[in-house]
mmCIF file of N, CA and C in Angstrom:
data_model
loop_
_atom_site.group_PDB
_atom_site.id
_atom_site.type_symbol
_atom_site.label_atom_id
_atom_site.label_comp_id
_atom_site.label_asym_id
_atom_site.label_seq_id
_atom_site.Cartn_x
_atom_site.Cartn_y
_atom_site.Cartn_z
ATOM 1 N N MET A 89 -21.099 4.259 13.397
ATOM 2 C CA MET A 89 -20.022 4.293 12.864
ATOM 3 C C MET A 89 -19.085 3.101 13.751
ATOM 4 N N GLY A 90 -19.308 3.235 14.913
ATOM 5 C CA GLY A 90 -18.320 2.278 15.740
ATOM 6 C C GLY A 90 -18.557 0.972 15.521
ATOM 7 N N GLU A 91 -19.892 0.450 15.179
ATOM 8 C CA GLU A 91 -20.113 -1.064 14.565
ATOM 9 C C GLU A 91 -19.003 -1.168 13.732
ATOM 10 N N TYR A 92 -19.374 -0.532 12.743
ATOM 11 C CA TYR A 92 -18.330 -0.387 11.320
ATOM 12 C C TYR A 92 -16.818 -1.069 11.768
ATOM 13 N N THR A 93 -16.479 -0.095 12.908
ATOM 14 C CA THR A 93 -14.983 -0.351 13.170
ATOM 15 C C THR A 93 -14.917 -1.522 14.202
ATOM 16 N N LYS A 94 -15.417 -1.960 14.875
ATOM 17 C CA LYS A 94 -15.426 -3.196 15.273
ATOM 18 C C LYS A 94 -15.410 -4.159 14.436
ATOM 19 N N ALA A 95 -15.969 -4.345 13.379
ATOM 20 C CA ALA A 95 -16.041 -5.244 12.188
ATOM 21 C C ALA A 95 -14.848 -5.258 11.214
ATOM 22 N N LEU A 96 -14.346 -3.846 11.326
ATOM 23 C CA LEU A 96 -13.337 -3.870 10.587
ATOM 24 C C LEU A 96 -12.056 -4.752 11.423
ATOM 25 N N VAL A 97 -12.106 -4.291 12.596
ATOM 26 C CA VAL A 97 -11.293 -5.238 13.347
ATOM 27 C C VAL A 97 -11.221 -7.031 13.288
ATOM 28 N N PHE A 98 -12.809 -7.506 13.409
ATOM 29 C CA PHE A 98 -12.580 -8.712 13.170
ATOM 30 C C PHE A 98 -12.159 -9.009 11.694
ATOM 31 N N TYR A 99 -12.354 -8.446 10.470
ATOM 32 C CA TYR A 99 -12.441 -9.081 9.489
ATOM 33 C C TYR A 99 -10.298 -8.931 9.653
ATOM 34 N N ASP A 100 -9.920 -7.784 10.374
ATOM 35 C CA ASP A 100 -8.262 -8.333 9.963
ATOM 36 C C ASP A 100 -7.937 -9.210 10.520
ATOM 37 N N LYS A 101 -8.879 -9.465 11.879
ATOM 38 C CA LYS A 101 -8.196 -10.783 12.538
ATOM 39 C C LYS A 101 -8.630 -12.061 11.753
ATOM 40 N N ALA A 102 -9.508 -12.108 10.999
ATOM 41 C CA ALA A 102 -10.057 -13.174 10.042
ATOM 42 C C ALA A 102 -8.971 -13.508 9.079
ATOM 43 N N ALA A 103 -8.852 -12.279 8.525
ATOM 44 C CA ALA A 103 -7.641 -12.256 7.551
ATOM 45 C C ALA A 103 -6.485 -12.871 7.822
ATOM 46 N N ASP A 104 -5.879 -12.427 8.812
ATOM 47 C CA ASP A 104 -4.957 -13.111 10.019
ATOM 48 C C ASP A 104 -4.614 -14.645 9.919
ATOM 49 N N ILE A 105 -5.834 -15.182 10.260
ATOM 50 C CA ILE A 105 -6.000 -16.331 10.546
ATOM 51 C C ILE A 105 -6.188 -17.042 9.419
ATOM 52 N N GLN A 106 -6.616 -16.565 8.189
ATOM 53 C CA GLN A 106 -6.444 -17.536 6.785
ATOM 54 C C GLN A 106 -5.440 -17.064 6.242
ATOM 55 N N ARG A 107 -4.553 -16.405 6.449
ATOM 56 C CA ARG A 107 -3.269 -16.362 5.911
ATOM 57 C C ARG A 107 -2.510 -17.547 6.229
ATOM 58 N N ARG A 108 -2.459 -17.686 7.930
ATOM 59 C CA ARG A 108 -1.733 -18.493 8.800
ATOM 60 C C ARG A 108 -2.082 -19.817 8.397
ATOM 61 N N LYS A 109 -3.669 -19.963 8.530
ATOM 62 C CA LYS A 109 -4.206 -21.420 8.009
ATOM 63 C C LYS A 109 -3.752 -22.356 6.736
ATOM 64 N N ASP A 110 -4.185 -21.466 5.611
ATOM 65 C CA ASP A 110 -4.287 -22.202 4.539
ATOM 66 C C ASP A 110 -3.600 -21.102 3.522
ATOM 67 N N SER A 111 -2.552 -21.108 3.288
ATOM 68 C CA SER A 111 -1.726 -20.272 2.490
ATOM 69 C C SER A 111 -2.350 -20.542 0.736
ATOM 70 N N SER A 112 -2.720 -21.881 0.689
ATOM 71 C CA SER A 112 -2.656 -22.282 -0.754
ATOM 72 C C SER A 112 -4.206 -22.102 -1.422
ATOM 73 N N ASN A 113 -5.187 -21.439 -0.471
ATOM 74 C CA ASN A 113 -6.440 -20.976 -1.026
ATOM 75 C C ASN A 113 -6.817 -19.656 -0.463
ATOM 76 N N TYR A 114 -6.415 -18.651 -1.484
ATOM 77 C CA TYR A 114 -6.281 -17.328 -1.230
ATOM 78 C C TYR A 114 -7.961 -17.036 -1.266
ATOM 79 N N SER A 115 -8.859 -17.635 -1.667
ATOM 80 C CA SER A 115 -9.920 -17.126 -2.465
ATOM 81 C C SER A 115 -10.832 -16.504 -1.050
ATOM 82 N N TYR A 116 -10.520 -17.328 0.126
ATOM 83 C CA TYR A 116 -11.381 -16.731 1.202
ATOM 84 C C TYR A 116 -10.787 -15.104 1.396
ATOM 85 N N LEU A 117 -9.836 -14.940 1.536
ATOM 86 C CA LEU A 117 -9.082 -13.653 1.738
ATOM 87 C C LEU A 117 -9.652 -12.526 0.492
ATOM 88 N N ALA A 118 -10.183 -13.242 -0.517
ATOM 89 C CA ALA A 118 -10.624 -11.834 -1.479
ATOM 90 C C ALA A 118 -12.120 -11.660 -0.926
ATOM 91 N N THR A 119 -12.783 -12.885 -0.217
ATOM 92 C CA THR A 119 -14.153 -12.590 0.154
ATOM 93 C C THR A 119 -13.897 -11.565 1.496
ATOM 94 N N ILE A 120 -12.829 -11.597 2.326
ATOM 95 C CA ILE A 120 -12.508 -11.136 3.464
ATOM 96 C C ILE A 120 -12.306 -9.318 3.044
ATOM 97 N N PHE A 121 -11.441 -9.317 2.052
ATOM 98 C CA PHE A 121 -11.440 -8.131 1.335
ATOM 99 C C PHE A 121 -12.350 -7.300 0.892
ATOM 100 N N ASP A 122 -12.990 -8.073 0.235
ATOM 101 C CA ASP A 122 -14.194 -7.532 -0.504
ATOM 102 C C ASP A 122 -15.633 -7.149 0.446
ATOM 103 N N ASN A 123 -15.354 -7.906 1.625
ATOM 104 C CA ASN A 123 -16.620 -7.496 2.615
ATOM 105 C C ASN A 123 -15.694 -6.160 3.379
ATOM 106 N N MET A 124 -14.458 -6.241 3.660
ATOM 107 C CA MET A 124 -14.234 -4.828 4.440
ATOM 108 C C MET A 124 -14.141 -3.495 3.268
ATOM 109 N N GLY A 125 -14.047 -3.890 2.038
ATOM 110 C CA GLY A 125 -14.213 -2.793 0.833
ATOM 111 C C GLY A 125 -15.658 -1.899 1.339
ATOM 112 N N GLU A 126 -16.843 -2.928 1.538
ATOM 113 C CA GLU A 126 -18.009 -2.406 1.472
ATOM 114 C C GLU A 126 -18.026 -1.790 2.965
ATOM 115 N N LEU A 127 -17.472 -1.913 4.054
ATOM 116 C CA LEU A 127 -17.479 -1.622 5.364
ATOM 117 C C LEU A 127 -16.785 0.267 5.214
ATOM 118 N N TYR A 128 -15.945 0.152 4.531
ATOM 119 C CA TYR A 128 -15.076 1.086 4.239
ATOM 120 C C TYR A 128 -16.008 2.347 3.250
ATOM 121 N N GLU A 129 -16.957 1.569 2.496
ATOM 122 C CA GLU A 129 -17.965 2.048 1.556
ATOM 123 C C GLU A 129 -18.694 2.904 2.431
ATOM 124 N N LYS A 130 -19.262 1.982 3.266
ATOM 125 C CA LYS A 130 -20.756 2.763 4.110
ATOM 126 C C LYS A 130 -20.009 3.901 5.208
ATOM 127 N N MET A 131 -18.571 3.888 5.361
ATOM 128 C CA MET A 131 -17.948 4.509 6.266
ATOM 129 C C MET A 131 -17.428 6.111 5.402
ATOM 130 N N ASN A 132 -17.926 5.827 4.023
ATOM 131 C CA ASN A 132 -17.443 6.945 3.151
ATOM 132 C C ASN A 132 -16.148 7.253 3.047
ATOM 133 N N GLU A 133 -15.625 6.226 3.111
ATOM 134 C CA GLU A 133 -14.081 5.980 2.952
ATOM 135 C C GLU A 133 -13.660 5.322 1.645
ATOM 136 N N CYS A 134 -13.966 5.770 0.203
ATOM 137 C CA CYS A 134 -13.917 5.008 -0.529
ATOM 138 C C CYS A 134 -12.892 5.134 -1.192
ATOM 139 N N GLY A 135 -12.009 5.637 -1.019
ATOM 140 C CA GLY A 135 -10.039 5.312 -1.336
ATOM 141 C C GLY A 135 -9.908 4.249 -0.743
ATOM 142 N N LYS A 136 -10.173 4.052 0.603
ATOM 143 C CA LYS A 136 -9.806 2.379 1.122
ATOM 144 C C LYS A 136 -10.746 1.283 0.220
ATOM 145 N N ALA A 137 -12.049 1.837 0.191
ATOM 146 C CA ALA A 137 -12.822 0.921 -0.070
ATOM 147 C C ALA A 137 -12.350 0.204 -2.093
ATOM 148 N N LEU A 138 -12.009 1.338 -2.794
ATOM 149 C CA LEU A 138 -11.431 0.820 -3.869
ATOM 150 C C LEU A 138 -10.501 0.190 -3.996
ATOM 151 N N SER A 139 -9.366 0.330 -2.904
ATOM 152 C CA SER A 139 -8.174 -0.583 -2.986
ATOM 153 C C SER A 139 -8.308 -1.814 -2.488
ATOM 154 N N LEU A 140 -9.517 -2.084 -1.422
ATOM 155 C CA LEU A 140 -9.779 -3.469 -0.850
ATOM 156 C C LEU A 140 -10.395 -3.918 -2.162
ATOM 157 N N TYR A 141 -11.454 -3.070 -3.127
ATOM 158 C CA TYR A 141 -11.996 -3.796 -3.366
ATOM 159 C C TYR A 141 -10.937 -4.630 -4.989
ATOM 160 N N GLN A 142 -9.911 -3.651 -5.359
ATOM 161 C CA GLN A 142 -9.498 -3.938 -6.313
ATOM 162 C C GLN A 142 -8.252 -5.338 -5.539
ATOM 163 N N HIS A 143 -8.054 -5.092 -4.642
ATOM 164 C CA HIS A 143 -7.232 -6.283 -4.010
ATOM 165 C C HIS A 143 -7.816 -7.603 -4.148
ATOM 166 N N ALA A 144 -9.103 -7.582 -3.719
ATOM 167 C CA ALA A 144 -10.088 -8.718 -3.695
ATOM 168 C C ALA A 144 -9.995 -9.247 -5.365
ATOM 169 N N LEU A 145 -10.353 -8.308 -6.048
ATOM 170 C CA LEU A 145 -10.078 -8.624 -7.574
ATOM 171 C C LEU A 145 -8.843 -9.672 -7.690
ATOM 172 N N ASN A 146 -7.922 -8.835 -7.492
ATOM 173 C CA ASN A 146 -6.367 -9.517 -7.649
ATOM 174 C C ASN A 146 -6.440 -10.571 -7.675
ATOM 175 N N ILE A 147 -6.231 -10.648 -6.224
ATOM 176 C CA ILE A 147 -6.618 -12.396 -5.461
ATOM 177 C C ILE A 147 -7.317 -13.484 -5.984
ATOM 178 N N GLY A 148 -8.767 -12.793 -6.112
ATOM 179 C CA GLY A 148 -9.691 -13.646 -7.083
ATOM 180 C C GLY A 148 -9.321 -14.350 -8.356
ATOM 181 N N GLN A 149 -8.898 -13.441 -8.779
ATOM 182 C CA GLN A 149 -8.090 -13.824 -10.480
ATOM 183 C C GLN A 149 -6.735 -14.667 -10.267
ATOM 184 N N ILE A 150 -6.752 -14.643 -9.618
ATOM 185 C CA ILE A 150 -5.448 -15.777 -8.772
ATOM 186 C C ILE A 150 -5.881 -16.998 -8.530
ATOM 187 N N SER A 151 -6.832 -17.038 -7.974
ATOM 188 C CA SER A 151 -7.009 -18.192 -6.660
ATOM 189 C C SER A 151 -8.401 -18.751 -7.453
ATOM 190 N N LEU A 152 -9.328 -18.135 -8.143
ATOM 191 C CA LEU A 152 -10.373 -18.731 -8.783
ATOM 192 C C LEU A 152 -10.908 -18.504 -10.095
ATOM 193 N N PRO A 153 -11.387 -20.039 -10.945
ATOM 194 C CA PRO A 153 -11.498 -19.738 -11.802
ATOM 195 C C PRO A 153 -11.921 -18.718 -12.964
ATOM 196 N N SER A 154 -11.757 -18.988 -14.146
ATOM 197 C CA SER A 154 -12.222 -17.303 -14.621
ATOM 198 C C SER A 154 -13.558 -16.892 -14.734
ATOM 199 N N ASN A 155 -14.355 -18.118 -14.803
ATOM 200 C CA ASN A 155 -15.852 -17.680 -14.945
ATOM 201 C C ASN A 155 -16.438 -18.022 -13.226
ATOM 202 N N HIS A 156 -16.111 -17.539 -12.421
ATOM 203 C CA HIS A 156 -16.024 -17.854 -11.163
ATOM 204 C C HIS A 156 -17.073 -16.335 -10.939
ATOM 205 N N PRO A 157 -18.501 -16.324 -10.691
ATOM 206 C CA PRO A 157 -19.355 -15.461 -10.067
ATOM 207 C C PRO A 157 -18.737 -14.040 -9.357
ATOM 208 N N HIS A 158 -17.452 -14.802 -8.361
ATOM 209 C CA HIS A 158 -16.782 -13.705 -7.009
ATOM 210 C C HIS A 158 -16.142 -12.611 -8.066
ATOM 211 N N LEU A 159 -15.468 -12.958 -9.281
ATOM 212 C CA LEU A 159 -14.537 -12.179 -9.875
ATOM 213 C C LEU A 159 -15.573 -10.902 -10.467
ATOM 214 N N GLN A 160 -16.964 -11.041 -11.007
ATOM 215 C CA GLN A 160 -17.908 -10.718 -11.657
ATOM 216 C C GLN A 160 -18.598 -9.461 -10.228
ATOM 217 N N LEU A 161 -18.758 -10.095 -9.518
ATOM 218 C CA LEU A 161 -18.699 -9.343 -7.988
ATOM 219 C C LEU A 161 -17.895 -8.378 -7.557
ATOM 220 N N TYR A 162 -16.866 -8.621 -7.305
ATOM 221 C CA TYR A 162 -15.316 -7.809 -6.869
ATOM 222 C C TYR A 162 -15.494 -6.206 -8.372
ATOM 223 N N GLY A 163 -15.490 -7.240 -9.233
ATOM 224 C CA GLY A 163 -15.524 -5.806 -10.661
ATOM 225 C C GLY A 163 -16.506 -5.012 -10.728
ATOM 226 N N ASP A 164 -17.830 -5.515 -10.149
ATOM 227 C CA ASP A 164 -19.253 -4.411 -9.950
ATOM 228 C C ASP A 164 -18.868 -3.674 -8.987
ATOM 229 N N HIS A 165 -18.333 -4.233 -8.011
ATOM 230 C CA HIS A 165 -17.885 -3.081 -6.781
ATOM 231 C C HIS A 165 -17.112 -2.111 -7.015
ATOM 232 N N ILE A 166 -16.298 -2.643 -7.723
ATOM 233 C CA ILE A 166 -15.203 -1.161 -8.159
ATOM 234 C C ILE A 166 -15.881 -0.056 -8.888
ATOM 235 N N ASP A 167 -16.850 -0.978 -9.920
ATOM 236 C CA ASP A 167 -17.298 -0.237 -10.775
ATOM 237 C C ASP A 167 -18.445 0.901 -10.331
ATOM 238 N N LEU A 168 -19.137 0.256 -9.232
ATOM 239 C CA LEU A 168 -20.395 1.030 -8.569
ATOM 240 C C LEU A 168 -20.072 2.122 -7.929
ATOM 241 N N VAL A 169 -18.443 1.766 -7.184
ATOM 242 C CA VAL A 169 -18.089 3.136 -6.082
ATOM 243 C C VAL A 169 -17.762 3.711 -7.263
ATOM 244 N N LYS A 170 -16.976 3.954 -8.070
ATOM 245 C CA LYS A 170 -16.363 4.805 -9.217
ATOM 246 C C LYS A 170 -17.736 5.779 -9.724
ATOM 247 N N ASN A 171 -18.581 5.092 -10.038
ATOM 248 C CA ASN A 171 -19.661 5.734 -10.837
ATOM 249 C C ASN A 171 -20.432 6.764 -9.487
ATOM 250 N N LYS A 172 -20.815 5.948 -8.141
ATOM 251 C CA LYS A 172 -21.256 6.445 -7.506
ATOM 252 C C LYS A 172 -20.899 7.747 -6.931
ATOM 253 N N TYR A 173 -19.454 7.732 -7.038
ATOM 254 C CA TYR A 173 -18.856 8.953 -6.185
ATOM 255 C C TYR A 173 -17.800 10.092 -7.574
ATOM 256 N N ALA A 174 -18.295 9.298 -8.474
ATOM 257 C CA ALA A 174 -17.938 10.334 -9.501
ATOM 258 C C ALA A 174 -18.940 11.547 -9.590
ATOM 259 N N LYS A 175 -20.291 10.788 -9.751
ATOM 260 C CA LYS A 175 -21.657 11.976 -9.662
ATOM 261 C C LYS A 175 -21.539 12.833 -8.322
ATOM 262 N N ASN A 176 -20.473 12.436 -7.579
ATOM 263 C CA ASN A 176 -20.782 13.211 -6.203
ATOM 264 C C ASN A 176 -19.857 14.540 -6.120
ATOM 265 N N VAL A 177 -20.759 15.468 -6.361
ATOM 266 C CA VAL A 177 -19.755 17.194 -6.386
ATOM 267 C C VAL A 177 -18.425 17.121 -5.492
ATOM 268 N N ASN A 178 -18.779 16.413 -4.231
ATOM 269 C CA ASN A 178 -17.274 16.776 -3.422
ATOM 270 C C ASN A 178 -16.200 15.836 -3.854
ATOM 271 N N LEU A 179 -16.819 14.427 -4.755
ATOM 272 C CA LEU A 179 -16.137 13.655 -4.720
ATOM 273 C C LEU A 179 -15.106 12.885 -3.851
ATOM 274 N N VAL A 180 -15.731 12.921 -2.526
ATOM 275 C CA VAL A 180 -15.521 12.240 -0.925
ATOM 276 C C VAL A 180 -14.656 10.991 -1.589
ATOM 277 N N CYS A 181 -14.715 10.250 -2.541
ATOM 278 C CA CYS A 181 -14.408 8.981 -2.627
ATOM 279 C C CYS A 181 -13.095 9.190 -3.243
ATOM 280 N N MET A 182 -13.106 10.209 -4.125
ATOM 281 C CA MET A 182 -11.690 10.121 -5.043
ATOM 282 C C MET A 182 -10.455 11.004 -4.686
ATOM 283 N N LYS A 183 -10.538 10.951 -3.220
ATOM 284 C CA LYS A 183 -9.483 11.777 -2.416
ATOM 285 C C LYS A 183 -8.480 11.243 -2.392
#
């Protein structure tokens, strides 16, 4: 789990740099948030993962063309997490 935590710190730094560097192109931020969502999913913190995936999708819908494959990817990540944890008896992800 320690490596995931380190990775999240670097993703936070990358997001901060991207925000300062180029405010006209947020598609990179969408990718960063999607990647952070994957880390949280692996850490079984699915509420955070879902939030980040949704944030990535929202940003992508604004900054990418409507037929961009990343939009489908972000939506798929949301669906996969919801489906994966909806079946979990403990509903770890839906807290």
